[in-house]
Coordinates of C-alpha atoms in Angstrom, one line a residue:
X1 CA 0.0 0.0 0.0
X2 CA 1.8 3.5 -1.2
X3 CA 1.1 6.9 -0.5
X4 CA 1.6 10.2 -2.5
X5 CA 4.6 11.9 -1.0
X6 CA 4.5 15.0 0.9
X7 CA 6.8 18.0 1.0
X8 CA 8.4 17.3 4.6
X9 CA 6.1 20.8 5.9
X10 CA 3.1 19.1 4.3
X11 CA 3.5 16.0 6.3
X12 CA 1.0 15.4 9.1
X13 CA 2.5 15.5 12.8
X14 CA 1.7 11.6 13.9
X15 CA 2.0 10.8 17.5
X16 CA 2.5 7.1 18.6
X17 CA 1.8 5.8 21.9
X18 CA 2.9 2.3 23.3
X19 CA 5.1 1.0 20.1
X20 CA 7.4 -1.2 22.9
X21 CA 4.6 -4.0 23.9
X22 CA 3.4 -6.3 21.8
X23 CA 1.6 -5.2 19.0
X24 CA 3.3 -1.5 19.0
X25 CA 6.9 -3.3 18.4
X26 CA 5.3 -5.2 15.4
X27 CA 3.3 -2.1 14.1
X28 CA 6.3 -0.5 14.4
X29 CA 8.6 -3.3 12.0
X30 CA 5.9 -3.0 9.4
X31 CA 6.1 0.8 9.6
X32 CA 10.1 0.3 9.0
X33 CA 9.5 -2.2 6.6
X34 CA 7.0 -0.2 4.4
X35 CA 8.8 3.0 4.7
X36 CA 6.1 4.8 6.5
X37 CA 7.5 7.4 8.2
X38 CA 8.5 9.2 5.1
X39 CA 5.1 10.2 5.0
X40 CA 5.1 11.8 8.1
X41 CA 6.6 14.2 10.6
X42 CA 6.5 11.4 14.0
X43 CA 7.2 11.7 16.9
X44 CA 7.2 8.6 19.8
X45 CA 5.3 9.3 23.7
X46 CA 5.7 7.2 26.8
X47 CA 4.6 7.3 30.4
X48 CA 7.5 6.5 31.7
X49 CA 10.3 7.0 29.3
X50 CA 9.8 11.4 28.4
X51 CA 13.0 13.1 27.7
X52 CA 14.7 9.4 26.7
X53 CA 16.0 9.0 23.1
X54 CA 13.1 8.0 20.7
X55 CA 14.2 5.1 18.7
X56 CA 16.3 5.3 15.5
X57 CA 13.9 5.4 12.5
X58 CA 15.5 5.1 9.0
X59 CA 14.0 4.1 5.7
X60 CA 15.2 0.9 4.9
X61 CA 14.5 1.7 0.9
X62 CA 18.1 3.6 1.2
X63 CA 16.7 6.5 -0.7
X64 CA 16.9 8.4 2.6
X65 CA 19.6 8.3 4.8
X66 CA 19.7 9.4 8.6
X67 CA 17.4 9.7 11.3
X68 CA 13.0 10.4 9.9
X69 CA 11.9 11.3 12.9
X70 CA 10.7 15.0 13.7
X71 CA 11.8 15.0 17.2
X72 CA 14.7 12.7 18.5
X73 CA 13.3 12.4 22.3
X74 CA 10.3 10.8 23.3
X75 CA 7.6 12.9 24.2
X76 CA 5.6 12.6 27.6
X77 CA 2.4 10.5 26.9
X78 CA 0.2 12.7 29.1
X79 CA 1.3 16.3 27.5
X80 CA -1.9 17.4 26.5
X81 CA -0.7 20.7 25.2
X82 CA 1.9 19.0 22.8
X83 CA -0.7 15.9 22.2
X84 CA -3.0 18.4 21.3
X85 CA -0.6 19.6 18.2
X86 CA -0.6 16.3 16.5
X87 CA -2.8 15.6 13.7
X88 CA -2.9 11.7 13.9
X89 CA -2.2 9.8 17.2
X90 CA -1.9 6.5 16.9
X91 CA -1.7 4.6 20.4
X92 CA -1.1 0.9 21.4
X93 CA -0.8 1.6 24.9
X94 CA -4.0 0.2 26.0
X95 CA -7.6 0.4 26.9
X96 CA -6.7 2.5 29.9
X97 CA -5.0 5.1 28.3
X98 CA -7.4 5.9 25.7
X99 CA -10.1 5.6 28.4
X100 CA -8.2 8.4 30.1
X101 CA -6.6 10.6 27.1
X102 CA -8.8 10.7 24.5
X103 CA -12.2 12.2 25.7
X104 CA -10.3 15.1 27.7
X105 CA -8.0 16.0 24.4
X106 CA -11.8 16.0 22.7
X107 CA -13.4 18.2 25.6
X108 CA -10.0 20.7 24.9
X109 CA -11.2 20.7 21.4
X110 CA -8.5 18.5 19.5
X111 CA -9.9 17.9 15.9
X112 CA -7.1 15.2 15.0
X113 CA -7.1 11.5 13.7
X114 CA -7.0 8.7 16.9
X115 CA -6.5 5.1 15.8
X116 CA -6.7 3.2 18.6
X117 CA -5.6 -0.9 19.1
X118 CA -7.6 -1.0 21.9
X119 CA -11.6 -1.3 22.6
X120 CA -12.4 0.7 24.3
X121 CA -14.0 3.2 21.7
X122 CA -14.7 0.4 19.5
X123 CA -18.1 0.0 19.4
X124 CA -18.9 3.3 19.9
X125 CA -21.4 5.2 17.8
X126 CA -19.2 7.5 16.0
X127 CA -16.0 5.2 16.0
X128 CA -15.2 2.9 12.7
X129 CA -13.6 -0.3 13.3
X130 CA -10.8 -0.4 10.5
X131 CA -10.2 -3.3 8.4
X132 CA -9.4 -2.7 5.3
X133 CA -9.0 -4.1 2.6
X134 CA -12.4 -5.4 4.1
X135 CA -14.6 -2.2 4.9
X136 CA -11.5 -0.1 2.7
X137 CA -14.6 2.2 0.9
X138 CA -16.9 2.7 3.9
X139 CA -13.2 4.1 5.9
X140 CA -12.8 6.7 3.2
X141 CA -16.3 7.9 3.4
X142 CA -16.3 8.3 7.4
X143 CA -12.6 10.2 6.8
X144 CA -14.8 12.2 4.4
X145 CA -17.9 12.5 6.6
X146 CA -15.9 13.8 9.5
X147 CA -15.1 10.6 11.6
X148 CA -11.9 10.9 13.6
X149 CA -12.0 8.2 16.0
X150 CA -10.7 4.8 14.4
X151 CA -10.6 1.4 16.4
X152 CA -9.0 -2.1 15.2
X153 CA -10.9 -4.6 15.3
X154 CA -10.5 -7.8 18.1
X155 CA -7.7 -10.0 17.1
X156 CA -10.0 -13.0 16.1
X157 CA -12.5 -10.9 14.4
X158 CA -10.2 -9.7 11.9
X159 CA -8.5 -12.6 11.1
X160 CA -11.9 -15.0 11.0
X161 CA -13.1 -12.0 8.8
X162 CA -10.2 -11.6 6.6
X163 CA -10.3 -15.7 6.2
X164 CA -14.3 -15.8 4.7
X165 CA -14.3 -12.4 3.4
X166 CA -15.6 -13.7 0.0
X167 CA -18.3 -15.1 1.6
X168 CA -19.5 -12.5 3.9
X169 CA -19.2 -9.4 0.7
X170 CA -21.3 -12.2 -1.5
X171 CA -24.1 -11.8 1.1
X172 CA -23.6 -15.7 1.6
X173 CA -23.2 -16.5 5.4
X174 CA -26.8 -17.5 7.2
X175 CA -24.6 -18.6 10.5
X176 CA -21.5 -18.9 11.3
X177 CA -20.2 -21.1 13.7
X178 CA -16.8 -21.2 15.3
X179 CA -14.2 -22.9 17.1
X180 CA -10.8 -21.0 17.9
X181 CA -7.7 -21.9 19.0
X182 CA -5.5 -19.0 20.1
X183 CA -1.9 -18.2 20.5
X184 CA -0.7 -16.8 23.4
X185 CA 1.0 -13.6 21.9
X186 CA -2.7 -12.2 21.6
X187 CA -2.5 -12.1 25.5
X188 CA 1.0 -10.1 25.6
X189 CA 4.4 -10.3 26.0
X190 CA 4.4 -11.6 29.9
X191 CA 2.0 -14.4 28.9
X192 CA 4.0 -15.3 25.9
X193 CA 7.5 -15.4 28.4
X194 CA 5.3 -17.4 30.8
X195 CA 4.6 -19.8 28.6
X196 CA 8.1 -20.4 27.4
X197 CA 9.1 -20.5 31.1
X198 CA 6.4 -23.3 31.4
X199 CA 8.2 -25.3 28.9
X200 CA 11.5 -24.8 30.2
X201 CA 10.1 -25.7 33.7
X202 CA 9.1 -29.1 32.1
X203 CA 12.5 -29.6 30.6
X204 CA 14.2 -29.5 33.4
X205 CA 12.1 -31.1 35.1
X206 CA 12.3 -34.3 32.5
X207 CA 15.9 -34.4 32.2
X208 CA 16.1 -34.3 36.1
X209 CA 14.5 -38.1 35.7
X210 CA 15.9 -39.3 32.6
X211 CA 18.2 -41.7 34.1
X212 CA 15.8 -43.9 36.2
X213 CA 12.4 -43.0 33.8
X214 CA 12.0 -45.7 30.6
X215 CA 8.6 -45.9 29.9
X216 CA 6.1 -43.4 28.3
X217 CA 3.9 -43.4 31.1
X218 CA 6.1 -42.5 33.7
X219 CA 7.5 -39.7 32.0
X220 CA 3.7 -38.9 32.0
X221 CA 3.3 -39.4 35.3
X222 CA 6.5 -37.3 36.4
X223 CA 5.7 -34.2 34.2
X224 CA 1.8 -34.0 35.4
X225 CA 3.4 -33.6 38.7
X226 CA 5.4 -31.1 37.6
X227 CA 2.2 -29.2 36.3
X228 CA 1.0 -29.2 39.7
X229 CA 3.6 -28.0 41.6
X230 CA 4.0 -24.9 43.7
X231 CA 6.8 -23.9 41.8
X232 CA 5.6 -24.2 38.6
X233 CA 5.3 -20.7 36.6
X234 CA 1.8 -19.5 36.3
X235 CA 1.6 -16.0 37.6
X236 CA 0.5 -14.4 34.4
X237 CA -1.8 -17.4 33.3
X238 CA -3.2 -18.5 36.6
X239 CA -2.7 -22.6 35.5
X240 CA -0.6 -24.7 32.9
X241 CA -1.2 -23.6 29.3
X242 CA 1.9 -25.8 28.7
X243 CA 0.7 -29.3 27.5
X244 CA -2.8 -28.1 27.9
X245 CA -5.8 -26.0 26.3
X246 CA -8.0 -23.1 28.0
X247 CA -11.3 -22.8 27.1
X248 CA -12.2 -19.3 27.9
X249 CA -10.8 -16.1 27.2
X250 CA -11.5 -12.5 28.4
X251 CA -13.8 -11.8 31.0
X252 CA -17.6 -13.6 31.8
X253 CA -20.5 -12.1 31.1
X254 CA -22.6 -13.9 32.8
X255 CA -24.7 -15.3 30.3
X256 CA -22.3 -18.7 29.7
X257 CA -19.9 -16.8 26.7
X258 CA -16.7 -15.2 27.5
X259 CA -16.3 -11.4 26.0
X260 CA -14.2 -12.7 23.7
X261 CA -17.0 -14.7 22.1
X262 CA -19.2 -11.5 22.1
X263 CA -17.1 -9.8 20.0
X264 CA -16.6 -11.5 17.0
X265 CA -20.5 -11.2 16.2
X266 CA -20.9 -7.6 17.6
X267 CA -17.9 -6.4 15.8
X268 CA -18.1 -8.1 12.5
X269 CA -21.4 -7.0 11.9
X270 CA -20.1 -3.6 12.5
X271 CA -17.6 -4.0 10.2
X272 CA -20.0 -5.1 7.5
X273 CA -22.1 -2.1 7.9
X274 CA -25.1 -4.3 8.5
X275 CA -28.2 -3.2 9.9
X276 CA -29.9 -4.5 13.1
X277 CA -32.6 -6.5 11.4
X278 CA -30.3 -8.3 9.4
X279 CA -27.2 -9.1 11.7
X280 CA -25.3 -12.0 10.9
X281 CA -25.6 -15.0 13.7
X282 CA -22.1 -15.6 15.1
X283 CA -21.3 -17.9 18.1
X284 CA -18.7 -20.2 19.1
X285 CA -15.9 -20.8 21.6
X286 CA -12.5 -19.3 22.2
X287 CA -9.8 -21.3 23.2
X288 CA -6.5 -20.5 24.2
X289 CA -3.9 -23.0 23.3
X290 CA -0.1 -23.6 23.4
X291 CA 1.1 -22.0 20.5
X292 CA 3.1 -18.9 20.6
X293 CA 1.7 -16.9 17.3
X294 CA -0.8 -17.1 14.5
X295 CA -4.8 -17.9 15.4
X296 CA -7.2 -20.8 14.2
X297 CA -10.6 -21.0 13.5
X298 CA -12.6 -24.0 12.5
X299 CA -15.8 -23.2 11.4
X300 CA -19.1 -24.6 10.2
X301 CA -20.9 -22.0 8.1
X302 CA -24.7 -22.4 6.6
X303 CA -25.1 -20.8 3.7
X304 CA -27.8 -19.2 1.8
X305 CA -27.2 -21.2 -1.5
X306 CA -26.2 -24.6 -2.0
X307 CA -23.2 -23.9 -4.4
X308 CA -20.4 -26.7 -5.0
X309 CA -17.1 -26.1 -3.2
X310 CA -15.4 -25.0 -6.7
X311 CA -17.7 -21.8 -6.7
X312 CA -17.1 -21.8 -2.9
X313 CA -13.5 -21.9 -3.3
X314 CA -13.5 -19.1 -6.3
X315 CA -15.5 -17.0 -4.0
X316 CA -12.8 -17.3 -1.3
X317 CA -9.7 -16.8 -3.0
X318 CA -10.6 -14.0 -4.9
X319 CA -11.9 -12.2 -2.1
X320 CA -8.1 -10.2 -1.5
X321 CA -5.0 -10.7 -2.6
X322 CA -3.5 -12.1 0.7
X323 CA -6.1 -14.8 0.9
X324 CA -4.1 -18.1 0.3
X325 CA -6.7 -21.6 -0.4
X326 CA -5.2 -24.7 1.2
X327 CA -6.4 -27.7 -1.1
X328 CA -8.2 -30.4 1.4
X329 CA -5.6 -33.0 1.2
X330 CA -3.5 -34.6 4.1
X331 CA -0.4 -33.3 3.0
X332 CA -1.8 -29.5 1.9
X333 CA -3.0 -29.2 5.2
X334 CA -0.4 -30.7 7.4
X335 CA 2.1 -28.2 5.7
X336 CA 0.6 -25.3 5.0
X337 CA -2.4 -24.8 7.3
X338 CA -1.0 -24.8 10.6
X339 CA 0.0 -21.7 12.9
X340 CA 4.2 -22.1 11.9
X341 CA 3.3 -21.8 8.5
X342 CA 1.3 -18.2 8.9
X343 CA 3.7 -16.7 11.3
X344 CA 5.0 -13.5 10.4
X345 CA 3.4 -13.0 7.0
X346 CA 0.2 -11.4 5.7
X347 CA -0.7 -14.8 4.1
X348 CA -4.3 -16.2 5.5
X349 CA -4.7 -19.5 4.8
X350 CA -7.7 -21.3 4.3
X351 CA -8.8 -24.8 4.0
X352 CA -10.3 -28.2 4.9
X353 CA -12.9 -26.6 2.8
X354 CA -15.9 -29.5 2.3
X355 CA -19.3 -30.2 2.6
X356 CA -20.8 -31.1 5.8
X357 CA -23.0 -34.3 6.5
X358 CA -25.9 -32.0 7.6
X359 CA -27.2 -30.9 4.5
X360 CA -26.4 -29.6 1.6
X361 CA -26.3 -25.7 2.6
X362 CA -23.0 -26.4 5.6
X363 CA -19.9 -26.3 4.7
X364 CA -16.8 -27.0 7.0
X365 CA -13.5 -24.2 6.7
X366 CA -10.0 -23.6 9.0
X367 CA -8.9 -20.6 8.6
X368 CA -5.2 -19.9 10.3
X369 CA -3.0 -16.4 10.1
X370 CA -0.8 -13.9 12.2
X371 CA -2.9 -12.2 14.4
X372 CA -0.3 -9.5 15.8
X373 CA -0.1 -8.6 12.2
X374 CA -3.4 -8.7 10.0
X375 CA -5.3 -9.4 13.8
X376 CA -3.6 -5.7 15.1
X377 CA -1.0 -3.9 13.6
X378 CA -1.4 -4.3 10.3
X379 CA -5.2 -2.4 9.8
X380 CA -3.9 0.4 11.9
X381 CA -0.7 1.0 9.6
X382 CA -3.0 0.7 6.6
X383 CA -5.6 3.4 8.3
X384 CA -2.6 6.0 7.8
X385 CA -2.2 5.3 4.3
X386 CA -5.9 5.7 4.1
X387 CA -5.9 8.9 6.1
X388 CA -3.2 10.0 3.8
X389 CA -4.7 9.5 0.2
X390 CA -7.7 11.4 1.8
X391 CA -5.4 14.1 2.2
X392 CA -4.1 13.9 -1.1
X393 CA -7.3 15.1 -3.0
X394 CA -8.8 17.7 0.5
X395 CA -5.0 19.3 1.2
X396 CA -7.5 21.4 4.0
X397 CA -7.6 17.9 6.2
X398 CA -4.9 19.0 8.2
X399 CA -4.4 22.1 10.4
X400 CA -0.2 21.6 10.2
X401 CA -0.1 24.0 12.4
X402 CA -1.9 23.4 15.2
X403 CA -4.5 20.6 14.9
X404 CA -6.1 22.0 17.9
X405 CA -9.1 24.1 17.1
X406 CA -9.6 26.3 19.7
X407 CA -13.7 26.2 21.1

């Protein structure tokens, strides 16, 4: 995705928030990657690190040497006055910082671009949930309408959405039903370390009986006590995700489904611009499992026409260009459609495609790819761009300035 270049005192002043955690330190290698800040005058904010050295930002293209960034030390996060200058702020830093930040930079009168990671704002009447290439047309029309407060979407909404998009622009899914199986990197960096200190824990513990253990079920039998003991590392996780599944993520809502489960009806639907009447039926259950990045979904979907699974498959592939269809063979699937072979690329693979034994309208799908990058940081780098080629035919969009407008 490339923008129009701007004279450097045409660029718009971008802020970014939170680009050391998780998804701000791969938002911020695809920014590298793609050259991104040659579009625009940035400068980094922290909480805790004002005054420090911002990072070294240099495009990788070599058509520009030396440092791109506007100011060389990180600004303080809660600066309201210089905040308030920006004309794009793009935070990773967390529900409880937009919570806190935005709405009093809005009652100051701040008329600038916030894309948020977080959810904050997300459903929120006058917030778009960014996804494009998915809703890429209705984005443009809300920068054009006025709209300045952007959300991604949930991690496993995007990338369930991204999978079947085909199918869900063809007016196709009747129900969608869902099984995932999550990494742990969508629940950040200390549950990711925690995990790998799980495994190391079992190591040890392992080679610490190697000598006097010879049969399969006593190395069974000594590392299930090793899950269970009082040394064992689950601070961040609260039990073993190490040789084990979770079957519940995010918080309960009382009504037997998990947040997380909420949001991939709620938020898809939104994305899709559908009305009330006609929302799409999405259920299913989240699961956390053992693997460090990249999502799952299996899925049983009803459609509204009984096509063949050529037509189906057409309709899925063609949907974007990062789609990639897995053929339903053992040896397709066992190479390509698993979460090692997503990891760290845009590529969304889809497969086990097939008719169900139910009837002739349900068709079975998995549908695997990088969530830290198509499932977070990815949408909010292309909602710049976007931004930007608004700016390219309405030069007015910005107030370079000052984009605080005074009440």
């Amino acid at each position: 995705m490339e923008s129009t270049k701007l004279a450097p005192r045409d660029k718009p002043k971008l802020g970014i928030i939170g680009w050391r955690g998780m998804v701000g330190s791969v938002l911020l290698e695809r920014m590298k990657c793609e050259a991104d800040f040659n579009y625009f005058q940035t400068t980094f904010y922290s909480s805790s690190q004002a005054g420090s050295a911002a990072p070294a930002i240099d495009d990788n293209t070599g058509k520009n040497a030396g440092n791109l960034l506007s100011n060389p030390t990180i600004g303080d996060a809660y600066d309201y006055s210089d905040l308030s200058k920006l004309d794009i702020i793009l935070t990773t830093q967390g529900g409880s910082y937009s919570e806190k930040v935005l709405p009093k930079l809005r009652h100051m009168g701040w008329q600038g671009y916030w894309i948020d990671a977080a959810s904050t704002f997300r459903m929120h009447p006058n917030t778009k949930i960014v996804l494009d290439p998915i809703n890429r047309a209705d984005l443009l029309t809300a920068i054009s309408q006025g709209i300045k407060t952007f959300a991604g979407a949930n991690c496993s909404t995007a990338t369930l959405l991204l999978g079947l998009a085909g199918l869900f622009q063809a007016s196709l899914i009747e129900t969608l039903s869902f099984m995932s199986y999550q990494s742990i990197s969508g629940a950040g960096a200390q549950a990711m370390k925690e995990l790998i200190a799980q495994h190391d824990y079992i190591s040890k513990n392992q080679s610490a009986h190697a000598h006097h253990t010879h049969s399969a079920i006593e190395q069974e039998k000594n590392l299930t006590q090793a899950l269970h003991d009082e040394n064992f590392p689950k601070t961040s996780l609260s039990v073993p995700l190490a040789t084990n599944i979770l079957p519940w993520i995010d918080s309960d809502l009382g009504t037997g489904s998990s947040r997380e489960e909420l949001k991939t009806m709620d938020e898809t639907n939104k994305i899709l611009s559908i009305a009330a009447h006609k929302r799409i039926p999405i259920d299913g259950t989240c699961v956390r499992v053992g693997v460090l990045r990249s999502h799952s979904f299996g899925c049983t979907i009803r459609l509204r026409k009984n096509l063949a699974i050529a037509e189906i498959e057409q309709i899925i592939a063609g949907a974007h260009p990062w789609v990639k269809l897995i053929p339903n063979t053992k040896e397709a699937t066992l190479r390509h459609l698993t979460p090692i072979a997503c990891a760290k690329t845009l590529d969304i693979h889809v497969g086990r495609l097939r008719k169900t034994r139910i009837d002739a309208y349900t068709i079975n799908a998995f549908v695997i790819a990088d969530q830290l990058l198509w499932g977070a940081a990815e949408p909010l780098r292309r909602m710049l761009h976007l931004i930007l080629e608004r700016y390219a035919h309405e030069p007015t969009l910005f107030n370079n300035e000052n984009a605080l407008i005074k009440k």
